[in-house]
PDB file of C-alpha atoms in Angstrom:
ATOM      1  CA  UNK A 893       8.851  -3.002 -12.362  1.00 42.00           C
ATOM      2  CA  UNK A 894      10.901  -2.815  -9.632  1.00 51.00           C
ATOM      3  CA  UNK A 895       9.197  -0.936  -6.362  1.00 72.00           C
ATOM      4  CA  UNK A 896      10.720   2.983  -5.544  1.00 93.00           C
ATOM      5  CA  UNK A 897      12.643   2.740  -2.554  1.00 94.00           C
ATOM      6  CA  UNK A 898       9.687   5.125  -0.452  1.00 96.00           C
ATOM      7  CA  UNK A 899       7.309   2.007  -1.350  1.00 95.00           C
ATOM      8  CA  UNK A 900      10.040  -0.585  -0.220  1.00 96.00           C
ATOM      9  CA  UNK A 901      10.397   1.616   2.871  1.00 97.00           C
ATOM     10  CA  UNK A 902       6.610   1.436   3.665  1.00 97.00           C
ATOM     11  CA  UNK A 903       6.208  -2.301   2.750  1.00 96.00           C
ATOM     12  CA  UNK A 904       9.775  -3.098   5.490  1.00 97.00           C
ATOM     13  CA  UNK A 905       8.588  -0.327   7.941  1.00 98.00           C
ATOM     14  CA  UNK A 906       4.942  -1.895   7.683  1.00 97.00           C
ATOM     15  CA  UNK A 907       5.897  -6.078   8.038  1.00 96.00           C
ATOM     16  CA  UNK A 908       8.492  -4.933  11.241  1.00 97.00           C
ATOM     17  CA  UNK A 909       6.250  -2.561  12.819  1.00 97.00           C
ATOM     18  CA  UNK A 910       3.275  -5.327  12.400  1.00 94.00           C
ATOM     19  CA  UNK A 911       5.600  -8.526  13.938  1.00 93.00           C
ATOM     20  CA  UNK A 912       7.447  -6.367  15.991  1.00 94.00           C
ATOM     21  CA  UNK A 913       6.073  -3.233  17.538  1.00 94.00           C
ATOM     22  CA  UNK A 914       6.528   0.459  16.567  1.00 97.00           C
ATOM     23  CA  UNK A 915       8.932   1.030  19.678  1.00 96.00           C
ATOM     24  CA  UNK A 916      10.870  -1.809  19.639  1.00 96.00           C
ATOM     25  CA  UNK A 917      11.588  -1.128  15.423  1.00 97.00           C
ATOM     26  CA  UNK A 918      14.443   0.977  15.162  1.00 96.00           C
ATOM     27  CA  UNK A 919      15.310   3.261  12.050  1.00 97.00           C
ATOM     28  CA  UNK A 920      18.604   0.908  11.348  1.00 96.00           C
ATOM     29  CA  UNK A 921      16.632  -1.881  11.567  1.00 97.00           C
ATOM     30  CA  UNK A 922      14.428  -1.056   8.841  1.00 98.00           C
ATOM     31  CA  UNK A 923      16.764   0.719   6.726  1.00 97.00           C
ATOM     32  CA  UNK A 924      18.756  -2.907   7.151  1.00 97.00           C
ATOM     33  CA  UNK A 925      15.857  -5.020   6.362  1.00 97.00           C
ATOM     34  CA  UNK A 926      14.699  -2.118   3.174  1.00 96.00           C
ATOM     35  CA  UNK A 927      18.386  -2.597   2.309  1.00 94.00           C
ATOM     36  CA  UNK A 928      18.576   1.307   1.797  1.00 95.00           C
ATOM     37  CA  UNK A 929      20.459   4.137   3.678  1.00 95.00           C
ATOM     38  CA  UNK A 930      19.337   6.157   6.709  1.00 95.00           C
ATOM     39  CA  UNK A 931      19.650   9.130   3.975  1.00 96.00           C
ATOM     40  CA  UNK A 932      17.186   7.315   1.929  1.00 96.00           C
ATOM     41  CA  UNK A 933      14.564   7.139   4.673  1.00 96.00           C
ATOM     42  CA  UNK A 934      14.983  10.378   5.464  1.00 96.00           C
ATOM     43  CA  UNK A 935      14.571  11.861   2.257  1.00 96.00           C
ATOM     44  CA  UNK A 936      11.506  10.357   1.947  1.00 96.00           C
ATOM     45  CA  UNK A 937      10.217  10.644   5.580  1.00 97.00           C
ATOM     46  CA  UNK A 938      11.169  13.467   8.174  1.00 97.00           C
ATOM     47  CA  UNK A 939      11.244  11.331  11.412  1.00 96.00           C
ATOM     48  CA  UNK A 940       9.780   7.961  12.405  1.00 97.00           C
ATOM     49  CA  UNK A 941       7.010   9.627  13.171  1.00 97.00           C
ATOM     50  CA  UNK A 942       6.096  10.531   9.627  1.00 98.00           C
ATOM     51  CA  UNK A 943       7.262   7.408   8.424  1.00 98.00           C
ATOM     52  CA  UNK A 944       4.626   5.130  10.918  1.00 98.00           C
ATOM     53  CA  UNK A 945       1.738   7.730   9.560  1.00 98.00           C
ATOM     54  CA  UNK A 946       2.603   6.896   6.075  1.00 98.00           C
ATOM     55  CA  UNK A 947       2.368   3.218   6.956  1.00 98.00           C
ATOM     56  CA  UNK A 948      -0.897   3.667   8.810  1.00 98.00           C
ATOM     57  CA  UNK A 949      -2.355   5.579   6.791  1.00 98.00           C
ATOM     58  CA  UNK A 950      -1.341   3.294   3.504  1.00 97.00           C
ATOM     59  CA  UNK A 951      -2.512   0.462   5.227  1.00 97.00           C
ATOM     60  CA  UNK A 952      -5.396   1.611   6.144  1.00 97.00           C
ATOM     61  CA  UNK A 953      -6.263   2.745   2.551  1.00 97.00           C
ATOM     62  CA  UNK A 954      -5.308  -0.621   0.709  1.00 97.00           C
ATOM     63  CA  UNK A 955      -7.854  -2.138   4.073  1.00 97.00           C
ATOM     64  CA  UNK A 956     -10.865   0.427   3.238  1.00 98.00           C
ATOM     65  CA  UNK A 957     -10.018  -0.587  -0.935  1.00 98.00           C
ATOM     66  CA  UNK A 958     -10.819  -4.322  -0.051  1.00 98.00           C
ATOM     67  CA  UNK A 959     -13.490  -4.055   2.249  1.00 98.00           C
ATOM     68  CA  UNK A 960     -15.264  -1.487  -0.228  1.00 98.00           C
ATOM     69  CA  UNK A 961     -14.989  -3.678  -3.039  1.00 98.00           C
ATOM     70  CA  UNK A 962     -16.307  -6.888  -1.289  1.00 97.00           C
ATOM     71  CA  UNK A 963     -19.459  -4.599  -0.256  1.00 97.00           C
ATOM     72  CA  UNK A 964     -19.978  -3.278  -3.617  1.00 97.00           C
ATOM     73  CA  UNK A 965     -20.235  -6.652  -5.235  1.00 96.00           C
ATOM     74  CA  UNK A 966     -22.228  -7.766  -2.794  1.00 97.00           C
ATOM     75  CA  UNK A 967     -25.639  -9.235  -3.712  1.00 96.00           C
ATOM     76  CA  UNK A 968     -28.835  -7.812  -2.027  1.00 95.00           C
ATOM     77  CA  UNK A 969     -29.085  -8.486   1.885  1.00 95.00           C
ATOM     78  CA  UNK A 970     -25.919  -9.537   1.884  1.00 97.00           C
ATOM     79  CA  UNK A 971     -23.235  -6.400   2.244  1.00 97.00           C
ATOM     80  CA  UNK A 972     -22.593  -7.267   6.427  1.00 97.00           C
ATOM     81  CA  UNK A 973     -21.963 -10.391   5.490  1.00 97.00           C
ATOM     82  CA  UNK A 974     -19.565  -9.667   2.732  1.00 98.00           C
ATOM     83  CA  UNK A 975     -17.758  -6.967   4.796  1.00 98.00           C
ATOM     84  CA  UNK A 976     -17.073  -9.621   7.368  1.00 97.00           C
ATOM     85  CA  UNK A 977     -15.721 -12.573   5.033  1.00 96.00           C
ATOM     86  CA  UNK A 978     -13.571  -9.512   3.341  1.00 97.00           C
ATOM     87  CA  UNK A 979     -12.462  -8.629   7.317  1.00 97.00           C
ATOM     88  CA  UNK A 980     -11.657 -12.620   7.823  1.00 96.00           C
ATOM     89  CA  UNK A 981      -9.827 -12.455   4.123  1.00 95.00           C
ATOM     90  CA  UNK A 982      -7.287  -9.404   5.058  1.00 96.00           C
ATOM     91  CA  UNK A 983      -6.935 -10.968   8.992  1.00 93.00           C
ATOM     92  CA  UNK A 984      -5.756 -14.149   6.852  1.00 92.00           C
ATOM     93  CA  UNK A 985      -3.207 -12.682   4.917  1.00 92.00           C
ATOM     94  CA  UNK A 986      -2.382  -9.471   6.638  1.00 90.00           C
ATOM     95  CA  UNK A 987      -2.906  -9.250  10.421  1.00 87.00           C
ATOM     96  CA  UNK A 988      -1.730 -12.643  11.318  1.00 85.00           C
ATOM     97  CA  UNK A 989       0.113 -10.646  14.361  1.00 86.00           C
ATOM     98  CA  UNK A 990      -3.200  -8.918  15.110  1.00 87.00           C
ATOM     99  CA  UNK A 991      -4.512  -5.421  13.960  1.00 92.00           C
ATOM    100  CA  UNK A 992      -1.426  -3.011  13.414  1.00 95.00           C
ATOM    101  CA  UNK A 993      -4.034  -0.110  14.502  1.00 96.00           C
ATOM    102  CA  UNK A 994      -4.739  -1.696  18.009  1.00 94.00           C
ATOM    103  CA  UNK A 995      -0.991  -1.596  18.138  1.00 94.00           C
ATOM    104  CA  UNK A 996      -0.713   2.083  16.955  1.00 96.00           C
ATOM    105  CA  UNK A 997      -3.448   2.934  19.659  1.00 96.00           C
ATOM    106  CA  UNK A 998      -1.708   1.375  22.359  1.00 95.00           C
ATOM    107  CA  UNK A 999       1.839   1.930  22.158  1.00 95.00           C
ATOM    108  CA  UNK A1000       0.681   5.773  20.836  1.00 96.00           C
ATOM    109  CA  UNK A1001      -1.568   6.699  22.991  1.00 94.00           C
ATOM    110  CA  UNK A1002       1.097   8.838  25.442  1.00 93.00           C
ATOM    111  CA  UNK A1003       3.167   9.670  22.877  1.00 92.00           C
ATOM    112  CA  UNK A1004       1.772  10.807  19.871  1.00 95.00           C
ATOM    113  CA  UNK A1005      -1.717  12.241  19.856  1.00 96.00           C
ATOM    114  CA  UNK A1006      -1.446  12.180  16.010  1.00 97.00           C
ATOM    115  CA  UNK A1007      -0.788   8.740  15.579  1.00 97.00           C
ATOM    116  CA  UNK A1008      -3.203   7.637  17.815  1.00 97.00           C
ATOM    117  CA  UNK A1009      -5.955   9.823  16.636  1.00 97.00           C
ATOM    118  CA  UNK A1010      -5.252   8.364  13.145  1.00 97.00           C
ATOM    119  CA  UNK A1011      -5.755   5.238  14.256  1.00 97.00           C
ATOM    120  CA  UNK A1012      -8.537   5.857  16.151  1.00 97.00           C
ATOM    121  CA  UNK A1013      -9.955   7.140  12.983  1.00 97.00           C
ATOM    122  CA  UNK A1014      -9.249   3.792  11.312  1.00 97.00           C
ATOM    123  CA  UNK A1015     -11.706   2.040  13.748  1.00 97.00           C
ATOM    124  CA  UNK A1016     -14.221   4.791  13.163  1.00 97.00           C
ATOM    125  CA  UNK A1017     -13.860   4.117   9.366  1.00 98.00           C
ATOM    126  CA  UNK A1018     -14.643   0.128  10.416  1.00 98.00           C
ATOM    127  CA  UNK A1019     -17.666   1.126  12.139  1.00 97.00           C
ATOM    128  CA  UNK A1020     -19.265   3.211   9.743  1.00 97.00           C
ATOM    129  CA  UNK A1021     -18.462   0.638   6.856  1.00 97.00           C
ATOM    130  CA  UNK A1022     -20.555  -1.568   9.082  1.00 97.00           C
ATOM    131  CA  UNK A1023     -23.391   1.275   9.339  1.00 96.00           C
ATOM    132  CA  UNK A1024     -23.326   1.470   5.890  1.00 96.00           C
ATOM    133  CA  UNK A1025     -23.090  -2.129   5.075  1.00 97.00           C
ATOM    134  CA  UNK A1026     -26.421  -3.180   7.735  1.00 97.00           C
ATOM    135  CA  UNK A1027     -28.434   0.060   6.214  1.00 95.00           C
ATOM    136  CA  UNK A1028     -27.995  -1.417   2.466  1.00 96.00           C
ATOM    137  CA  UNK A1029     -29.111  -4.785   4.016  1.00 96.00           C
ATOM    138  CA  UNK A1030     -32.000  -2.807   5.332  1.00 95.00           C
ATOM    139  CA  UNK A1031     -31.075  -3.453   9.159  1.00 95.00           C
ATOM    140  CA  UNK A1032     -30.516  -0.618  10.561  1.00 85.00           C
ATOM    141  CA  UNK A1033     -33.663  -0.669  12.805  1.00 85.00           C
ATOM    142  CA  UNK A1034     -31.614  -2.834  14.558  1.00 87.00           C
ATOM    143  CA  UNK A1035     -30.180  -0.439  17.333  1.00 86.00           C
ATOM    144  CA  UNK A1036     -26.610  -1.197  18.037  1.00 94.00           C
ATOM    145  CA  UNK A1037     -26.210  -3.832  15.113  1.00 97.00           C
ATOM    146  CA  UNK A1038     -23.490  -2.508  13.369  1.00 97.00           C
ATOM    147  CA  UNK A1039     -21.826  -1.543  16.783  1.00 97.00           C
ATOM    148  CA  UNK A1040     -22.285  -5.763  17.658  1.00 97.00           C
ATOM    149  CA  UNK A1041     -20.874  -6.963  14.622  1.00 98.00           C
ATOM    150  CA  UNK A1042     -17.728  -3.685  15.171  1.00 98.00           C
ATOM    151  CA  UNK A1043     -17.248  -5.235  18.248  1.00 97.00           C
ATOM    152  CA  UNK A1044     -16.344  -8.786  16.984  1.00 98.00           C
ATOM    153  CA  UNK A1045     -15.157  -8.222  14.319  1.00 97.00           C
ATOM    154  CA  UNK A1046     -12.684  -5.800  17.014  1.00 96.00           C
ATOM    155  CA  UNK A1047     -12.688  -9.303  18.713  1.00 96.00           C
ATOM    156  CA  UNK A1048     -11.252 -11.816  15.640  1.00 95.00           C
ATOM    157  CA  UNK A1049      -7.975  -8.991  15.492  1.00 93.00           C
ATOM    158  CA  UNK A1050      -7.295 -10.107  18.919  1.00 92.00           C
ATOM    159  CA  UNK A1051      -7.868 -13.496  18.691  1.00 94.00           C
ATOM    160  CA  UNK A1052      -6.623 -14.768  15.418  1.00 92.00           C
ATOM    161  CA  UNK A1053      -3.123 -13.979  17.263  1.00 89.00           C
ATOM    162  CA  UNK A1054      -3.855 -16.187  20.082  1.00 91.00           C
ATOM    163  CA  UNK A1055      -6.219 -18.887  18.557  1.00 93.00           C
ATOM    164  CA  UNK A1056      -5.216 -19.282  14.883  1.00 91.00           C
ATOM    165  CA  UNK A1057      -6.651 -17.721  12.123  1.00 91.00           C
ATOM    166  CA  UNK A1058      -9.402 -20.496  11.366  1.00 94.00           C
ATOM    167  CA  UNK A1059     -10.578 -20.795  15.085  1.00 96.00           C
ATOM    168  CA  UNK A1060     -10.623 -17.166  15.220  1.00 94.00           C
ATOM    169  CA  UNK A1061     -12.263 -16.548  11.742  1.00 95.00           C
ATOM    170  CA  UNK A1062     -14.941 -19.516  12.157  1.00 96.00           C
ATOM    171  CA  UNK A1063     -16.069 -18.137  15.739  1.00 97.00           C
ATOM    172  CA  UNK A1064     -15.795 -14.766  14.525  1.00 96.00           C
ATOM    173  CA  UNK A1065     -18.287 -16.557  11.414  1.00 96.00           C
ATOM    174  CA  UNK A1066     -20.435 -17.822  13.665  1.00 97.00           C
ATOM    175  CA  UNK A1067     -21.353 -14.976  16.192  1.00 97.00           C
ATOM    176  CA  UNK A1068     -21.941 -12.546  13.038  1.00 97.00           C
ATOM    177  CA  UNK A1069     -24.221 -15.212  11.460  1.00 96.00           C
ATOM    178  CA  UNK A1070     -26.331 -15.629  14.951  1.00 96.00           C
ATOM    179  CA  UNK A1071     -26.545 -11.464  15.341  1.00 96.00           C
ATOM    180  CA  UNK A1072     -27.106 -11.008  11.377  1.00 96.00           C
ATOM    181  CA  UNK A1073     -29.757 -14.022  11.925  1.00 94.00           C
ATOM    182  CA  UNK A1074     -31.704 -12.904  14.605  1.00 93.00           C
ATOM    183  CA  UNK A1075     -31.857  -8.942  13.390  1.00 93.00           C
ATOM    184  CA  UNK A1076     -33.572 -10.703  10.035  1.00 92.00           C
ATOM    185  CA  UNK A1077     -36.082 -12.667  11.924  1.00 90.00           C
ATOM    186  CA  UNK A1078     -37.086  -9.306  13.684  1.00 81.00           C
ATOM    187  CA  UNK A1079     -37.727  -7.331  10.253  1.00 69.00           C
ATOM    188  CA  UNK A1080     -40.563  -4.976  10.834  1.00 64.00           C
TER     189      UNK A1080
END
């Protein structure tokens, strides 16, 4: 079944804004790429504006969809660690240009206050998966453990743009398993 053009607008808008920025992605570009006219976007979306929200804020709920489900199946102990190898997963095939929300925040931040408080709220949805995920695996005694693992986790989005995905994702591997490892060996 072929996709409705507002979904074929979000999947273009979403791949250009990811490789290419949100300012430097004009509306003719993406109606181009979409293969649809201006009319079209605009019938679906009011501005560019409402159009990056939409793409945001479906990204971010097909993002929350995969890390939930890789926590839920999760066996005992082990939800972090899932969460993180579901993180690695989506950097692998999505985020190859780094995290579109880091983007959002950054080229947002002085000129939409609604864009950048929506991604803003994306990280905050990160951090309290990771809450959630280190008080299943009975951690959370661990002060600032799920605000460790945020932070690298923050740290593989950067880096699998500059160092390759499997640099980025082993490193990123290996610093969660030393903090996950050492907040285990100090189990009251």
């Amino acid at each position: 079944m072929p996709a409705s053009k507002r979904d074929q607008l979000l999947a273009t808008a979403e791949q250009l804004f990811h490789e290419q920025g949100f300012h430097a992605t004009g509306i003719d570009r993406i109606v181009a790429a979409a293969g649809v006219v201006r009319m079209t976007l605009y019938n679906h979306f009011a501005s560019k504006e409402a159009l990056v929200m939409a793409v945001l804020a479906t990204r971010h709920t097909r993002f929350l969809a995969h890390l939930d489900a890789a926590t839920a199946s999760a066996p005992p102990g082990q939800a972090a660690s899932a969460l993180v190898e579901a993180h690695g997963d989506w950097l692998q095939r999505y985020s190859l240009h780094g995290c579109i929300m880091a983007k959002a925040m950054g080229e947002f931040a002085e000129h939409s206050a609604e864009i950048h408080a929506l991604a803003t709220a994306a990280k905050t949805d990160l951090l309290a998966r990771l809450e959630d995920a280190v008080s299943r695996d009975s951690l959370e005694h661990h002060a600032g453990l799920a605000r460790h693992l945020f932070m690298v986790l923050e740290g593989s989005n950067m880096a699998v743009a500059l160092l390759g995905a499997q640099t980025a994702l082993a490193d990123t591997r290996a610093m969660v398993d030393t903090l996950l490892a050492s907040a285990r060996s100090n189990t009251p």
